[in-house]
PDB file of C-alpha atoms in Angstrom:
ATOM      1  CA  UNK A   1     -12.856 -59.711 -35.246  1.00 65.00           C
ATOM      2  CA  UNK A   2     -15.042 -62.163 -37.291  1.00 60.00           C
ATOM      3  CA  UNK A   3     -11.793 -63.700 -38.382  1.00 62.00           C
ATOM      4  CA  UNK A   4     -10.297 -64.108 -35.258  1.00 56.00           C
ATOM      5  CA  UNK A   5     -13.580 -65.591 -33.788  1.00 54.00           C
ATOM      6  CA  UNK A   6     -13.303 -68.076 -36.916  1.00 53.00           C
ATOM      7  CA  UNK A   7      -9.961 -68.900 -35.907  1.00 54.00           C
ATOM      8  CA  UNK A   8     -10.784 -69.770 -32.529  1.00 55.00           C
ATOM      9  CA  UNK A   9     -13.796 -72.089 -33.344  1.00 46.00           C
ATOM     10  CA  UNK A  10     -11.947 -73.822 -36.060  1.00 50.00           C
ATOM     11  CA  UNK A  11      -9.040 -74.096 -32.823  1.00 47.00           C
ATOM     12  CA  UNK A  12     -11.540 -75.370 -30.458  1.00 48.00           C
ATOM     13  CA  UNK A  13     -13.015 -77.972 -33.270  1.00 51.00           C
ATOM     14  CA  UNK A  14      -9.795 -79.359 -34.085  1.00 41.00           C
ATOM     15  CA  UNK A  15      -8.829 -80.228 -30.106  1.00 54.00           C
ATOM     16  CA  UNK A  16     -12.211 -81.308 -29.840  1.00 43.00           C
ATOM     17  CA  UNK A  17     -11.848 -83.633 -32.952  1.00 47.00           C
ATOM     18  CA  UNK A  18      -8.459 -85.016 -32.272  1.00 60.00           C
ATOM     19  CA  UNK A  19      -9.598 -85.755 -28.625  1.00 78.00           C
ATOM     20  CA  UNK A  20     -12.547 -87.154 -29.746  1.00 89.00           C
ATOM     21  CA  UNK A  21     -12.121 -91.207 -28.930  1.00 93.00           C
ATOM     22  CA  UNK A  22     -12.679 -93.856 -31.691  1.00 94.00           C
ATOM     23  CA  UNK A  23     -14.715 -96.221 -29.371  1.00 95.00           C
ATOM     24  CA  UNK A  24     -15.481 -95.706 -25.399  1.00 95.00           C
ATOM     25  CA  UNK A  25     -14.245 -98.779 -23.158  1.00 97.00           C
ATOM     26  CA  UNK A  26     -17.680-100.067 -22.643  1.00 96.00           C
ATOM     27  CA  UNK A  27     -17.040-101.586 -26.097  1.00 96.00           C
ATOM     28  CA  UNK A  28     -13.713-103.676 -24.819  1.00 98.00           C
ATOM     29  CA  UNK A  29     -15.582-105.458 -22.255  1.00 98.00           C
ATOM     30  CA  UNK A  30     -12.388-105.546 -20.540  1.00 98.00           C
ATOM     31  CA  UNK A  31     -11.211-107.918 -17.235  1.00 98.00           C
ATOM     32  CA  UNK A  32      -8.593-108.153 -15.305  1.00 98.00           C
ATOM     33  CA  UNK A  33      -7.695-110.951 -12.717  1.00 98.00           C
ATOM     34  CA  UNK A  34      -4.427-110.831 -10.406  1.00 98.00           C
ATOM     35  CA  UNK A  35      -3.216-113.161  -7.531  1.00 98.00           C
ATOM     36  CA  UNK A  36      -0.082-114.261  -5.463  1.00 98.00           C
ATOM     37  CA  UNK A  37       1.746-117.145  -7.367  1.00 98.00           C
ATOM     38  CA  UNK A  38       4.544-119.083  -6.696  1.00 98.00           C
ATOM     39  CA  UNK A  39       7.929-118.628  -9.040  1.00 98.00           C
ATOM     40  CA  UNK A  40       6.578-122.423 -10.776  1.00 98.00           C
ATOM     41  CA  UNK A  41       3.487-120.433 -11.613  1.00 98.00           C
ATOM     42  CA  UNK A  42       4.499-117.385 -12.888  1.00 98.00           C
ATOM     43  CA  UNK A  43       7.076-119.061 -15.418  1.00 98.00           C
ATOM     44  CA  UNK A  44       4.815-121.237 -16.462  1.00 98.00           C
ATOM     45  CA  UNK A  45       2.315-118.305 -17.660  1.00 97.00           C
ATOM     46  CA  UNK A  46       4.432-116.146 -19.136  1.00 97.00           C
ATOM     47  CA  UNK A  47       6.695-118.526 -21.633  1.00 94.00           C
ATOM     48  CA  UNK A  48       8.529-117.906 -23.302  1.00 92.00           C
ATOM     49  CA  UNK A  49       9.337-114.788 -21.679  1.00 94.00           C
ATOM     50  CA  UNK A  50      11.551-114.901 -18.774  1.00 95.00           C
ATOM     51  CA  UNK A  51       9.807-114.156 -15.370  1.00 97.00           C
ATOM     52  CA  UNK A  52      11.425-112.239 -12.592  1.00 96.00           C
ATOM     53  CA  UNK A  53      12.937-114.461  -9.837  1.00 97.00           C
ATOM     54  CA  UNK A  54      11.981-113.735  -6.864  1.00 97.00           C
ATOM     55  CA  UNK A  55      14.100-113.777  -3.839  1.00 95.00           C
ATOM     56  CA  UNK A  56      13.114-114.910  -0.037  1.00 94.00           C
ATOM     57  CA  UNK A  57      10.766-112.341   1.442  1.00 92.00           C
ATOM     58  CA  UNK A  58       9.502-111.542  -2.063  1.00 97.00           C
ATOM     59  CA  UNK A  59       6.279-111.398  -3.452  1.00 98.00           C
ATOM     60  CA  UNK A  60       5.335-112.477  -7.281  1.00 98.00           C
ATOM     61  CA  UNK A  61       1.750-111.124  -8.270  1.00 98.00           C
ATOM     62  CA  UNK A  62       0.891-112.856 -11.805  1.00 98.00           C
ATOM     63  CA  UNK A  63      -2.008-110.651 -13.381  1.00 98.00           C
ATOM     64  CA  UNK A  64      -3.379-110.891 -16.795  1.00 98.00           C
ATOM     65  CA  UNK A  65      -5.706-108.713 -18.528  1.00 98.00           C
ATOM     66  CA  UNK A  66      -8.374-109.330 -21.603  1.00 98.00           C
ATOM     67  CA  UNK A  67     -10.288-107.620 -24.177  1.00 98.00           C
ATOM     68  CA  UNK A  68     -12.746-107.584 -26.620  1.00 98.00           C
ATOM     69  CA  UNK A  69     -11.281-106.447 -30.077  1.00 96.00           C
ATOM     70  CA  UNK A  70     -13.187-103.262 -31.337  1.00 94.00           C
ATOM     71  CA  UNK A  71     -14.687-103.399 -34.663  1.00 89.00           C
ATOM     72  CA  UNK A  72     -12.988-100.780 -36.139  1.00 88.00           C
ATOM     73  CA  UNK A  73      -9.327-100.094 -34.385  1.00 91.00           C
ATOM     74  CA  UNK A  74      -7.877 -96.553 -34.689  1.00 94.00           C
ATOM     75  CA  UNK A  75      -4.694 -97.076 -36.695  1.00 93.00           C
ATOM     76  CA  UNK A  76      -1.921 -96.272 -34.343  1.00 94.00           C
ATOM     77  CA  UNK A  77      -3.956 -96.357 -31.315  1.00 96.00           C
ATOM     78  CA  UNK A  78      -2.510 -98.062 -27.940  1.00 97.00           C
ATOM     79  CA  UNK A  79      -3.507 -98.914 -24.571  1.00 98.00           C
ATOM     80  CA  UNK A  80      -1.226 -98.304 -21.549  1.00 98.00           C
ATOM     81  CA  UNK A  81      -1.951-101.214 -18.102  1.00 98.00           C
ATOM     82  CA  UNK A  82      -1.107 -99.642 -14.850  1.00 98.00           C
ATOM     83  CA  UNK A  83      -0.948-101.776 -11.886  1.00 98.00           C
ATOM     84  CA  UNK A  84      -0.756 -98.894  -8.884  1.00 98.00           C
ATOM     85  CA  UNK A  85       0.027 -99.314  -5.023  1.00 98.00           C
ATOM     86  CA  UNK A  86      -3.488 -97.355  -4.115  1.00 97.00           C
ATOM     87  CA  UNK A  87      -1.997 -97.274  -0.555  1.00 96.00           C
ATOM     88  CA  UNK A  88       1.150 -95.090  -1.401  1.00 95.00           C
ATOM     89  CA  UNK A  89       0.931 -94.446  -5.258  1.00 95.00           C
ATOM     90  CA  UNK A  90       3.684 -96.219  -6.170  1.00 96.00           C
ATOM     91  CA  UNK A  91       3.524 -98.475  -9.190  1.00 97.00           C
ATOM     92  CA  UNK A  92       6.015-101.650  -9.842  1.00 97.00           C
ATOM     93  CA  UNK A  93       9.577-101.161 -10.798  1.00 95.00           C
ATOM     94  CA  UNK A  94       9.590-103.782 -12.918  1.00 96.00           C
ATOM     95  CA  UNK A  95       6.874-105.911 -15.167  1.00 98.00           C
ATOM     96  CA  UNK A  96       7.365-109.157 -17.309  1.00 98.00           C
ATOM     97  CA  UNK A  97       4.829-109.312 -19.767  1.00 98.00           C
ATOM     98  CA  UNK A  98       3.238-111.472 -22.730  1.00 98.00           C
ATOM     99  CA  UNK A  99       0.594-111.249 -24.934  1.00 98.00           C
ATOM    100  CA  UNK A 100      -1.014-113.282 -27.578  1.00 95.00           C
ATOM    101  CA  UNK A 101       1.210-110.909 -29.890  1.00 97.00           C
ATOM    102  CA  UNK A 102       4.334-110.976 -27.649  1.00 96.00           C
ATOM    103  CA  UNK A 103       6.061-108.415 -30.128  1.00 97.00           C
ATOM    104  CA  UNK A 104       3.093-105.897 -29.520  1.00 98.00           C
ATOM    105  CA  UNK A 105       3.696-105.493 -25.237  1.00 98.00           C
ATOM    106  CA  UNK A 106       6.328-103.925 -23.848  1.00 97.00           C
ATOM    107  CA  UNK A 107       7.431-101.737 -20.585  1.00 97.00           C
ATOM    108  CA  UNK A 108       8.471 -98.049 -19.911  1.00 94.00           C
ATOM    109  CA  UNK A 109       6.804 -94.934 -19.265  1.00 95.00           C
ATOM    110  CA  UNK A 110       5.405 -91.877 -21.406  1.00 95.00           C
ATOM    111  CA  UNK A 111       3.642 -88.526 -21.361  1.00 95.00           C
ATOM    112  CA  UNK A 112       0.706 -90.392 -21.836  1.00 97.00           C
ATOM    113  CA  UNK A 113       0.798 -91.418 -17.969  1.00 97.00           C
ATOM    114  CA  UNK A 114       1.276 -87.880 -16.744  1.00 96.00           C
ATOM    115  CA  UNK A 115      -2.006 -86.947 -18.458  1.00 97.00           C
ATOM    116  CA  UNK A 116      -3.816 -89.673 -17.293  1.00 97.00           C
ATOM    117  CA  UNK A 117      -2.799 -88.938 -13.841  1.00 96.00           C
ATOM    118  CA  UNK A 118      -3.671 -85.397 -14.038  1.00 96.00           C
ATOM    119  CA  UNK A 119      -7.542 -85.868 -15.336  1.00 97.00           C
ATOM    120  CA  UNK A 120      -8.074 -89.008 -12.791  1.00 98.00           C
ATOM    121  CA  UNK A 121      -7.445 -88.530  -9.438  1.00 96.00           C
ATOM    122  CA  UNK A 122      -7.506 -92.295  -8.633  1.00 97.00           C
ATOM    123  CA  UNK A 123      -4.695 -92.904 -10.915  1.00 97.00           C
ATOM    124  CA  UNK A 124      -2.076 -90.124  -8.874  1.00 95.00           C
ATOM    125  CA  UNK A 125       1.230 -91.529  -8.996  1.00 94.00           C
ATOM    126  CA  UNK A 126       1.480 -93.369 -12.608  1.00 96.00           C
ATOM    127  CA  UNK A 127       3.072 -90.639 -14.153  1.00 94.00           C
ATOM    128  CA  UNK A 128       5.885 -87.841 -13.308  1.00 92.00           C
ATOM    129  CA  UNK A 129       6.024 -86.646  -9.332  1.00 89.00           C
ATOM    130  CA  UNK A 130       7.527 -83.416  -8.410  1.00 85.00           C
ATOM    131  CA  UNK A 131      10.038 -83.976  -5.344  1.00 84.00           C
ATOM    132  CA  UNK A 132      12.128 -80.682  -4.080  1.00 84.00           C
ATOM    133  CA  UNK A 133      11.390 -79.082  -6.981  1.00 84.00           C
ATOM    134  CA  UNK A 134      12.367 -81.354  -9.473  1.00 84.00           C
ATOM    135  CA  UNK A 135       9.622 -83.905 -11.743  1.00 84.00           C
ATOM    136  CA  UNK A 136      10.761 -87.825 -11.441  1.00 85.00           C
ATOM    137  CA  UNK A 137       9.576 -90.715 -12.827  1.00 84.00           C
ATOM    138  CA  UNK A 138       9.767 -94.447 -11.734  1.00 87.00           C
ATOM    139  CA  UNK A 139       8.233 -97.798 -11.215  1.00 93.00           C
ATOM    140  CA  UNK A 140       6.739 -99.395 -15.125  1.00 96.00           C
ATOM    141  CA  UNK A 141       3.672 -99.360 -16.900  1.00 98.00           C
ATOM    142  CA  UNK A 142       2.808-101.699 -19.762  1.00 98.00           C
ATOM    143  CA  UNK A 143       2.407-100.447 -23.254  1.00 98.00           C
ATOM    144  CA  UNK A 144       0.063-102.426 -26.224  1.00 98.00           C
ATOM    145  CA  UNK A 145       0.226-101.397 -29.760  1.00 97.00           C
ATOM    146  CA  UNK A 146      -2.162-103.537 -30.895  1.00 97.00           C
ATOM    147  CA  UNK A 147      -6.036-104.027 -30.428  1.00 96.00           C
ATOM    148  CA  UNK A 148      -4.923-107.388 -30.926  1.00 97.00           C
ATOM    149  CA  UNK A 149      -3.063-108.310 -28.540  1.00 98.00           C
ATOM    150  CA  UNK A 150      -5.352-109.563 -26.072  1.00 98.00           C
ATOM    151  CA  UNK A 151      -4.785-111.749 -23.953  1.00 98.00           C
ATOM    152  CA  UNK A 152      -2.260-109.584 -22.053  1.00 98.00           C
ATOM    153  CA  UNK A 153      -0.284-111.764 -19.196  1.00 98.00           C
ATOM    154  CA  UNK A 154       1.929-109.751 -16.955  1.00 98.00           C
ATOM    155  CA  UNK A 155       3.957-110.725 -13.477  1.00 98.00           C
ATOM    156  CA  UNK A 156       5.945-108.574 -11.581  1.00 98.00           C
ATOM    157  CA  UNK A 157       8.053-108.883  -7.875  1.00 98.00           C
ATOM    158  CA  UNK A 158       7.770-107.034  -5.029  1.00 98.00           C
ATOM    159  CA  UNK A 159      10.626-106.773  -2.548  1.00 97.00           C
ATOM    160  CA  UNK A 160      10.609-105.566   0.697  1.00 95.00           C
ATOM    161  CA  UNK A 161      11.130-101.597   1.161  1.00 93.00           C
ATOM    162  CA  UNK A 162      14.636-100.599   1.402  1.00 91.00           C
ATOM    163  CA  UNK A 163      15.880 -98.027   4.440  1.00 92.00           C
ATOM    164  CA  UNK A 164      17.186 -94.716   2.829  1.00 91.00           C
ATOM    165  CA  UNK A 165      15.645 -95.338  -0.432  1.00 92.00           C
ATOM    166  CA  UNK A 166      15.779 -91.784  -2.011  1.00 92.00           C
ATOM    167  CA  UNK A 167      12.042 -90.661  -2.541  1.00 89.00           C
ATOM    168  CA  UNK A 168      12.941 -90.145  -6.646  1.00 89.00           C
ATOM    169  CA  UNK A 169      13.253 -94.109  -6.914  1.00 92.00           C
ATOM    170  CA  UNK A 170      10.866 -95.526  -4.984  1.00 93.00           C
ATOM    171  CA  UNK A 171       8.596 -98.422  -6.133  1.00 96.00           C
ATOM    172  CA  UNK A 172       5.798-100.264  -4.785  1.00 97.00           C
ATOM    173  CA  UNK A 173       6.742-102.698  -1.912  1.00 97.00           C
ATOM    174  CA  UNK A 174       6.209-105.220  -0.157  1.00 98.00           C
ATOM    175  CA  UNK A 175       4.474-106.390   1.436  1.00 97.00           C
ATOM    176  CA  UNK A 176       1.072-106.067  -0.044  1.00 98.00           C
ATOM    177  CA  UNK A 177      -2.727-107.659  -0.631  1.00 98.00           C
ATOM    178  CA  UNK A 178      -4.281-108.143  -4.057  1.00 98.00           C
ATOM    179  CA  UNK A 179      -6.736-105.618  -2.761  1.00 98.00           C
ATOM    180  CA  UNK A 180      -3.760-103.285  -2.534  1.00 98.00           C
ATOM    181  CA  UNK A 181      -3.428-102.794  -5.682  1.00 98.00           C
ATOM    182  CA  UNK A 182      -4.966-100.946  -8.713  1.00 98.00           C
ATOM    183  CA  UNK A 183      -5.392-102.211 -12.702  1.00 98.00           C
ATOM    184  CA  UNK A 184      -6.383 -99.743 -14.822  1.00 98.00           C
ATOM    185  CA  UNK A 185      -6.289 -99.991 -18.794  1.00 98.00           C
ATOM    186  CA  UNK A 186      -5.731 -96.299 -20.868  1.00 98.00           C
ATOM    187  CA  UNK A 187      -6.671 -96.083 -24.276  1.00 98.00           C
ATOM    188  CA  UNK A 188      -4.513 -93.519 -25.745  1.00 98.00           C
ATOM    189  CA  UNK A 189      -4.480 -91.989 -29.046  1.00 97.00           C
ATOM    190  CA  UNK A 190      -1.446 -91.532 -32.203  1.00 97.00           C
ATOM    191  CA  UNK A 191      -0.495 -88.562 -30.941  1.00 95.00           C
ATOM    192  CA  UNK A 192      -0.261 -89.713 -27.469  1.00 96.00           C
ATOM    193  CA  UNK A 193      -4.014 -88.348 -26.059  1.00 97.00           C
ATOM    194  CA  UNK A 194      -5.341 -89.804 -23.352  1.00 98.00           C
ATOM    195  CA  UNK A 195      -9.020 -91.076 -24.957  1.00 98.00           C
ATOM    196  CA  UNK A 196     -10.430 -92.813 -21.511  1.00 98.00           C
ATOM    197  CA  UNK A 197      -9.283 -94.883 -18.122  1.00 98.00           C
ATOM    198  CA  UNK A 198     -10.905 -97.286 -17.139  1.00 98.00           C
ATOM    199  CA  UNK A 199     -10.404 -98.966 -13.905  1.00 98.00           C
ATOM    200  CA  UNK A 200     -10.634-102.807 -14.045  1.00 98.00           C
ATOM    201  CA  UNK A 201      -9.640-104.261 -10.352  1.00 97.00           C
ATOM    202  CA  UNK A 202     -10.177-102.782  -6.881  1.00 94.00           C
TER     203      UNK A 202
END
């Protein structure tokens, strides 16, 4: 019995050790600004990477996100940048982003999200959704490897909603306010834990 109670603790310890985050957010000081731009604008702030073209009828938000560096990053550490539809949950389907370390952003999705989603209610819909039965993932967050990286410029498109759109692939739409929509920055852990959210705009 004493063993098995030993086991436990030393069980409980370890999740509580490896869960444990390096540095709250407070410590970031992080901002985030976002705004409707013109295609001129948005390809202008994010060369040399290409910015999405948008089409008649489309909107092009151009957001950008910054940091404090912490004094002591957690070697393979990351944050994850949501930007979230708070009206239907939806997030972009697709984000062009720079950084001051360009090689250190990139897009996608990872289990990561579906954590965060599932301890914060205000962040319901970045990760997987279950639709007739079956979990589905879509729309793009942006991933940071580096504590470095900041300043973090991002723009992405929105097109009007398409009739018939199966529910599995839907994206956020337009149109849409600036107060529509959600930034949130994740710090996330080398094993993929989810340390903290924080939300950052509206």
């Amino acid at each position: 019995m004493a063993i098995l109670l030993a086991g436990i603790a030393g069980v409980v310890g370890w999740r509580w050790w490896h869960n444990r985050p390096p540095y709250g957010p407070d410590v970031l000081s992080a901002q985030a600004t976002l705004q409707l731009v013109d295609q001129a604008t948005a390809d202008a702030a994010l060369k040399p990477v290409n910015a999405e073209v948008a089409r008649d009828g489309d909107q092009i938000f151009l957001g950008r996100v910054t940091w404090t560096r912490p004094p002591n990053p957690q070697r393979d550490s990351s944050f994850r940048i949501v930007l979230l539809d708070k009206r239907t949950g939806l997030m972009p389907g697709f984000i062009a982003v720079t950084s001051a370390l360009p090689d250190d952003v990139g897009t996608g999705l990872d289990g990561s999200l579906d954590i965060a989603q599932k301890r914060y209610p205000w962040l319901r819909g970045v990760g997987t959704r279950e639709i007739n039965g079956s979990f589905w993932s879509s729309g793009s967050a942006i991933f940071v490897s580096s504590a470095d990286a900041s300043p973090v410029t991002f723009q992405t498109v929105l097109h009007a909603a398409r009739p018939g759109t199966p529910p599995e692939q839907m994206v956020a739409t337009a149109p849409a306010a600036v107060e529509d929509l959600l930034i949130a920055l994740i710090g996330v852990g080398p094993d993929g834990q989810v340390y903290w959210a924080q939300r950052l705009l509206h």
